[in-house]
Amino acid sequence: MATNFKDIMAEDFQIVVENYLERNRNLLDTMSKYQMASSRLSRAITKASTQCGCISLSGKKPEGEPSTAVSGSLCKNCRTVIEKEMGDVLFYLAAICNALDLSIYDVMLKEKKALDLLGNYTLK
């Protein structure tokens, strides 16, 4: 997997996921867990805006300067919840990579190269 120092962190994460993955060795099960984790992450971000109010989300297309359409900052509680949910998403993504014998670091590098090459024309 890793061939240089820069990808050690990503490789180490994948190894830890592989070592601790007990129940979800089936790829179909892992994919459904990934989808559930992604949904929980979306819900946590929505709750930060709608229930807590620490951030405000705008659905309007920003004009001029690039914007995330997020104003405010996450409170300690919302940050903790969102980081936990993001961790779950990363866990299951790494598990999917492991099941398919892919390096999450290589996937990130290829995506970065595509973004660098296409810039604003990536259509994402």
PDB file of N, CA and C in Angstrom, residues 45-108:
ATOM      1  N   ILE A  45     -25.457  17.690  10.729  1.00  0.00           N
ATOM      2  CA  ILE A  45     -25.202  19.038  10.210  1.00  0.00           C
ATOM      3  C   ILE A  45     -26.513  19.820  10.139  1.00  0.00           C
ATOM      4  N   THR A  46     -27.567  19.178   9.695  1.00  0.00           N
ATOM      5  CA  THR A  46     -28.878  19.820   9.636  1.00  0.00           C
ATOM      6  C   THR A  46     -29.346  20.238  11.028  1.00  0.00           C
ATOM      7  N   LYS A  47     -29.156  19.360  12.016  1.00  0.00           N
ATOM      8  CA  LYS A  47     -29.563  19.675  13.388  1.00  0.00           C
ATOM      9  C   LYS A  47     -28.775  20.862  13.939  1.00  0.00           C
ATOM     10  N   ALA A  48     -27.499  20.974  13.568  1.00  0.00           N
ATOM     11  CA  ALA A  48     -26.700  22.114  14.030  1.00  0.00           C
ATOM     12  C   ALA A  48     -27.329  23.417  13.557  1.00  0.00           C
ATOM     13  N   SER A  49     -27.944  23.367  12.410  1.00  0.00           N
ATOM     14  CA  SER A  49     -28.584  24.560  11.863  1.00  0.00           C
ATOM     15  C   SER A  49     -30.011  24.741  12.379  1.00  0.00           C
ATOM     16  N   THR A  50     -30.787  23.672  12.394  1.00  0.00           N
ATOM     17  CA  THR A  50     -32.210  23.804  12.692  1.00  0.00           C
ATOM     18  C   THR A  50     -32.541  23.724  14.169  1.00  0.00           C
ATOM     19  N   GLN A  51     -31.912  22.832  14.900  1.00  0.00           N
ATOM     20  CA  GLN A  51     -32.249  22.685  16.321  1.00  0.00           C
ATOM     21  C   GLN A  51     -31.354  23.520  17.219  1.00  0.00           C
ATOM     22  N   CYS A  52     -30.052  23.471  16.980  1.00  0.00           N
ATOM     23  CA  CYS A  52     -29.122  24.226  17.816  1.00  0.00           C
ATOM     24  C   CYS A  52     -29.038  25.683  17.361  1.00  0.00           C
ATOM     25  N   GLY A  53     -28.887  25.864  16.059  1.00  0.00           N
ATOM     26  CA  GLY A  53     -28.784  27.209  15.514  1.00  0.00           C
ATOM     27  C   GLY A  53     -27.381  27.796  15.554  1.00  0.00           C
ATOM     28  N   CYS A  54     -26.378  26.991  15.899  1.00  0.00           N
ATOM     29  CA  CYS A  54     -25.013  27.518  15.969  1.00  0.00           C
ATOM     30  C   CYS A  54     -24.475  27.874  14.579  1.00  0.00           C
ATOM     31  N   ILE A  55     -25.019  27.236  13.551  1.00  0.00           N
ATOM     32  CA  ILE A  55     -24.671  27.599  12.183  1.00  0.00           C
ATOM     33  C   ILE A  55     -25.960  27.879  11.421  1.00  0.00           C
ATOM     34  N   SER A  56     -25.815  28.615  10.350  1.00  0.00           N
ATOM     35  CA  SER A  56     -26.943  28.899   9.476  1.00  0.00           C
ATOM     36  C   SER A  56     -26.563  28.436   8.081  1.00  0.00           C
ATOM     37  N   LEU A  57     -27.445  27.684   7.453  1.00  0.00           N
ATOM     38  CA  LEU A  57     -27.196  27.168   6.110  1.00  0.00           C
ATOM     39  C   LEU A  57     -28.071  27.909   5.111  1.00  0.00           C
ATOM     40  N   SER A  58     -27.492  28.221   3.968  1.00  0.00           N
ATOM     41  CA  SER A  58     -28.236  28.904   2.924  1.00  0.00           C
ATOM     42  C   SER A  58     -28.259  28.031   1.679  1.00  0.00           C
ATOM     43  N   GLY A  59     -29.404  27.935   1.069  1.00  0.00           N
ATOM     44  CA  GLY A  59     -29.519  27.159  -0.157  1.00  0.00           C
ATOM     45  C   GLY A  59     -29.332  27.989  -1.410  1.00  0.00           C
ATOM     46  N   LYS A  60     -29.115  29.284  -1.222  1.00  0.00           N
ATOM     47  CA  LYS A  60     -28.950  30.168  -2.364  1.00  0.00           C
ATOM     48  C   LYS A  60     -27.569  30.010  -2.970  1.00  0.00           C
ATOM     49  N   LYS A  61     -27.523  30.086  -4.284  1.00  0.00           N
ATOM     50  CA  LYS A  61     -26.248  30.032  -4.977  1.00  0.00           C
ATOM     51  C   LYS A  61     -25.503  31.337  -4.710  1.00  0.00           C
ATOM     52  N   PRO A  62     -24.290  31.238  -4.160  1.00  0.00           N
ATOM     53  CA  PRO A  62     -23.555  32.464  -3.851  1.00  0.00           C
ATOM     54  C   PRO A  62     -23.128  33.202  -5.117  1.00  0.00           C
ATOM     55  N   GLU A  63     -23.180  34.518  -5.040  1.00  0.00           N
ATOM     56  CA  GLU A  63     -22.744  35.341  -6.159  1.00  0.00           C
ATOM     57  C   GLU A  63     -21.377  35.920  -5.850  1.00  0.00           C
ATOM     58  N   GLY A  64     -20.559  36.059  -6.855  1.00  0.00           N
ATOM     59  CA  GLY A  64     -19.243  36.664  -6.670  1.00  0.00           C
ATOM     60  C   GLY A  64     -18.265  35.710  -6.030  1.00  0.00           C
ATOM     61  N   GLU A  65     -17.835  36.032  -4.810  1.00  0.00           N
ATOM     62  CA  GLU A  65     -16.837  35.232  -4.113  1.00  0.00           C
ATOM     63  C   GLU A  65     -17.361  33.832  -3.802  1.00  0.00           C
ATOM     64  N   PRO A  66     -16.509  32.812  -3.901  1.00  0.00           N
ATOM     65  CA  PRO A  66     -16.921  31.456  -3.517  1.00  0.00           C
ATOM     66  C   PRO A  66     -17.329  31.406  -2.043  1.00  0.00           C
ATOM     67  N   SER A  67     -18.368  30.680  -1.744  1.00  0.00           N
ATOM     68  CA  SER A  67     -18.873  30.596  -0.387  1.00  0.00           C
ATOM     69  C   SER A  67     -19.365  29.183  -0.114  1.00  0.00           C
ATOM     70  N   THR A  68     -19.298  28.794   1.155  1.00  0.00           N
ATOM     71  CA  THR A  68     -19.805  27.485   1.544  1.00  0.00           C
ATOM     72  C   THR A  68     -21.286  27.533   1.870  1.00  0.00           C
ATOM     73  N   ALA A  69     -21.872  28.722   1.885  1.00  0.00           N
ATOM     74  CA  ALA A  69     -23.268  28.938   2.258  1.00  0.00           C
ATOM     75  C   ALA A  69     -23.513  28.561   3.714  1.00  0.00           C
ATOM     76  N   VAL A  70     -22.453  28.603   4.543  1.00  0.00           N
ATOM     77  CA  VAL A  70     -22.543  28.350   5.977  1.00  0.00           C
ATOM     78  C   VAL A  70     -22.087  29.604   6.699  1.00  0.00           C
ATOM     79  N   SER A  71     -22.904  30.064   7.636  1.00  0.00           N
ATOM     80  CA  SER A  71     -22.462  31.178   8.466  1.00  0.00           C
ATOM     81  C   SER A  71     -22.548  30.753   9.928  1.00  0.00           C
ATOM     82  N   GLY A  72     -21.743  31.384  10.749  1.00  0.00           N
ATOM     83  CA  GLY A  72     -21.650  31.001  12.153  1.00  0.00           C
ATOM     84  C   GLY A  72     -20.575  29.944  12.325  1.00  0.00           C
ATOM     85  N   SER A  73     -20.463  29.415  13.525  1.00  0.00           N
ATOM     86  CA  SER A  73     -19.492  28.351  13.778  1.00  0.00           C
ATOM     87  C   SER A  73     -20.111  27.312  14.701  1.00  0.00           C
ATOM     88  N   LEU A  74     -19.654  26.115  14.556  1.00  0.00           N
ATOM     89  CA  LEU A  74     -20.202  25.006  15.334  1.00  0.00           C
ATOM     90  C   LEU A  74     -19.931  25.198  16.822  1.00  0.00           C
ATOM     91  N   CYS A  75     -20.941  24.941  17.637  1.00  0.00           N
ATOM     92  CA  CYS A  75     -20.739  24.933  19.085  1.00  0.00           C
ATOM     93  C   CYS A  75     -19.992  23.641  19.442  1.00  0.00           C
ATOM     94  N   LYS A  76     -19.521  23.568  20.658  1.00  0.00           N
ATOM     95  CA  LYS A  76     -18.724  22.416  21.098  1.00  0.00           C
ATOM     96  C   LYS A  76     -19.494  21.099  20.934  1.00  0.00           C
ATOM     97  N   ASN A  77     -20.761  21.096  21.317  1.00  0.00           N
ATOM     98  CA  ASN A  77     -21.564  19.879  21.238  1.00  0.00           C
ATOM     99  C   ASN A  77     -21.771  19.440  19.786  1.00  0.00           C
ATOM    100  N   CYS A  78     -22.156  20.369  18.924  1.00  0.00           N
ATOM    101  CA  CYS A  78     -22.391  20.024  17.514  1.00  0.00           C
ATOM    102  C   CYS A  78     -21.096  19.575  16.850  1.00  0.00           C
ATOM    103  N   ARG A  79     -19.982  20.249  17.163  1.00  0.00           N
ATOM    104  CA  ARG A  79     -18.683  19.858  16.610  1.00  0.00           C
ATOM    105  C   ARG A  79     -18.351  18.422  17.006  1.00  0.00           C
ATOM    106  N   THR A  80     -18.567  18.084  18.263  1.00  0.00           N
ATOM    107  CA  THR A  80     -18.285  16.728  18.750  1.00  0.00           C
ATOM    108  C   THR A  80     -19.119  15.691  18.005  1.00  0.00           C
ATOM    109  N   VAL A  81     -20.404  15.964  17.861  1.00  0.00           N
ATOM    110  CA  VAL A  81     -21.305  15.028  17.175  1.00  0.00           C
ATOM    111  C   VAL A  81     -20.910  14.884  15.703  1.00  0.00           C
ATOM    112  N   ILE A  82     -20.654  15.995  15.037  1.00  0.00           N
ATOM    113  CA  ILE A  82     -20.322  15.957  13.611  1.00  0.00           C
ATOM    114  C   ILE A  82     -18.981  15.258  13.383  1.00  0.00           C
ATOM    115  N   GLU A  83     -18.005  15.513  14.237  1.00  0.00           N
ATOM    116  CA  GLU A  83     -16.717  14.821  14.109  1.00  0.00           C
ATOM    117  C   GLU A  83     -16.876  13.316  14.296  1.00  0.00           C
ATOM    118  N   LYS A  84     -17.728  12.906  15.235  1.00  0.00           N
ATOM    119  CA  LYS A  84     -17.980  11.476  15.452  1.00  0.00           C
ATOM    120  C   LYS A  84     -18.617  10.853  14.218  1.00  0.00           C
ATOM    121  N   GLU A  85     -19.611  11.547  13.662  1.00  0.00           N
ATOM    122  CA  GLU A  85     -20.286  11.015  12.472  1.00  0.00           C
ATOM    123  C   GLU A  85     -19.336  10.983  11.276  1.00  0.00           C
ATOM    124  N   MET A  86     -18.486  11.997  11.129  1.00  0.00           N
ATOM    125  CA  MET A  86     -17.490  11.989  10.049  1.00  0.00           C
ATOM    126  C   MET A  86     -16.508  10.836  10.226  1.00  0.00           C
ATOM    127  N   GLY A  87     -16.143  10.563  11.477  1.00  0.00           N
ATOM    128  CA  GLY A  87     -15.266   9.427  11.759  1.00  0.00           C
ATOM    129  C   GLY A  87     -15.890   8.117  11.316  1.00  0.00           C
ATOM    130  N   ASP A  88     -17.191   7.959  11.574  1.00  0.00           N
ATOM    131  CA  ASP A  88     -17.891   6.744  11.137  1.00  0.00           C
ATOM    132  C   ASP A  88     -17.883   6.622   9.618  1.00  0.00           C
ATOM    133  N   VAL A  89     -18.119   7.745   8.928  1.00  0.00           N
ATOM    134  CA  VAL A  89     -18.098   7.741   7.457  1.00  0.00           C
ATOM    135  C   VAL A  89     -16.713   7.320   6.968  1.00  0.00           C
ATOM    136  N   LEU A  90     -15.664   7.895   7.561  1.00  0.00           N
ATOM    137  CA  LEU A  90     -14.298   7.531   7.165  1.00  0.00           C
ATOM    138  C   LEU A  90     -13.997   6.062   7.458  1.00  0.00           C
ATOM    139  N   PHE A  91     -14.486   5.566   8.594  1.00  0.00           N
ATOM    140  CA  PHE A  91     -14.286   4.161   8.957  1.00  0.00           C
ATOM    141  C   PHE A  91     -14.849   3.243   7.877  1.00  0.00           C
ATOM    142  N   TYR A  92     -16.101   3.469   7.504  1.00  0.00           N
ATOM    143  CA  TYR A  92     -16.728   2.593   6.515  1.00  0.00           C
ATOM    144  C   TYR A  92     -16.157   2.793   5.117  1.00  0.00           C
ATOM    145  N   LEU A  93     -15.720   4.005   4.794  1.00  0.00           N
ATOM    146  CA  LEU A  93     -15.056   4.221   3.515  1.00  0.00           C
ATOM    147  C   LEU A  93     -13.744   3.437   3.467  1.00  0.00           C
ATOM    148  N   ALA A  94     -12.994   3.471   4.550  1.00  0.00           N
ATOM    149  CA  ALA A  94     -11.752   2.695   4.613  1.00  0.00           C
ATOM    150  C   ALA A  94     -12.045   1.199   4.528  1.00  0.00           C
ATOM    151  N   ALA A  95     -13.122   0.758   5.149  1.00  0.00           N
ATOM    152  CA  ALA A  95     -13.500  -0.660   5.083  1.00  0.00           C
ATOM    153  C   ALA A  95     -13.852  -1.062   3.654  1.00  0.00           C
ATOM    154  N   ILE A  96     -14.531  -0.184   2.927  1.00  0.00           N
ATOM    155  CA  ILE A  96     -14.853  -0.457   1.522  1.00  0.00           C
ATOM    156  C   ILE A  96     -13.567  -0.529   0.710  1.00  0.00           C
ATOM    157  N   CYS A  97     -12.656   0.397   0.952  1.00  0.00           N
ATOM    158  CA  CYS A  97     -11.354   0.357   0.266  1.00  0.00           C
ATOM    159  C   CYS A  97     -10.637  -0.955   0.550  1.00  0.00           C
ATOM    160  N   ASN A  98     -10.644  -1.368   1.812  1.00  0.00           N
ATOM    161  CA  ASN A  98      -9.991  -2.631   2.173  1.00  0.00           C
ATOM    162  C   ASN A  98     -10.617  -3.815   1.437  1.00  0.00           C
ATOM    163  N   ALA A  99     -11.931  -3.843   1.397  1.00  0.00           N
ATOM    164  CA  ALA A  99     -12.623  -4.959   0.749  1.00  0.00           C
ATOM    165  C   ALA A  99     -12.298  -5.035  -0.742  1.00  0.00           C
ATOM    166  N   LEU A 100     -12.047  -3.888  -1.346  1.00  0.00           N
ATOM    167  CA  LEU A 100     -11.764  -3.837  -2.783  1.00  0.00           C
ATOM    168  C   LEU A 100     -10.266  -3.734  -3.079  1.00  0.00           C
ATOM    169  N   ASP A 101      -9.442  -3.868  -2.041  1.00  0.00           N
ATOM    170  CA  ASP A 101      -7.986  -3.792  -2.163  1.00  0.00           C
ATOM    171  C   ASP A 101      -7.546  -2.479  -2.810  1.00  0.00           C
ATOM    172  N   LEU A 102      -8.141  -1.386  -2.329  1.00  0.00           N
ATOM    173  CA  LEU A 102      -7.799  -0.044  -2.793  1.00  0.00           C
ATOM    174  C   LEU A 102      -7.123   0.719  -1.661  1.00  0.00           C
ATOM    175  N   SER A 103      -6.269   1.624  -2.012  1.00  0.00           N
ATOM    176  CA  SER A 103      -5.649   2.510  -1.042  1.00  0.00           C
ATOM    177  C   SER A 103      -6.456   3.797  -0.997  1.00  0.00           C
ATOM    178  N   ILE A 104      -6.941   4.164   0.185  1.00  0.00           N
ATOM    179  CA  ILE A 104      -7.695   5.396   0.319  1.00  0.00           C
ATOM    180  C   ILE A 104      -6.814   6.593  -0.048  1.00  0.00           C
ATOM    181  N   TYR A 105      -5.529   6.490   0.234  1.00  0.00           N
ATOM    182  CA  TYR A 105      -4.593   7.558  -0.113  1.00  0.00           C
ATOM    183  C   TYR A 105      -4.484   7.702  -1.633  1.00  0.00           C
ATOM    184  N   ASP A 106      -4.385   6.586  -2.353  1.00  0.00           N
ATOM    185  CA  ASP A 106      -4.311   6.641  -3.811  1.00  0.00           C
ATOM    186  C   ASP A 106      -5.585   7.220  -4.413  1.00  0.00           C
ATOM    187  N   VAL A 107      -6.724   6.874  -3.830  1.00  0.00           N
ATOM    188  CA  VAL A 107      -8.002   7.424  -4.289  1.00  0.00           C
ATOM    189  C   VAL A 107      -8.011   8.941  -4.097  1.00  0.00           C
ATOM    190  N   MET A 108      -7.529   9.392  -2.934  1.00  0.00           N
ATOM    191  CA  MET A 108      -7.465  10.829  -2.666  1.00  0.00           C
ATOM    192  C   MET A 108      -6.518  11.524  -3.639  1.00  0.00           C
TER     193      MET A 108
END
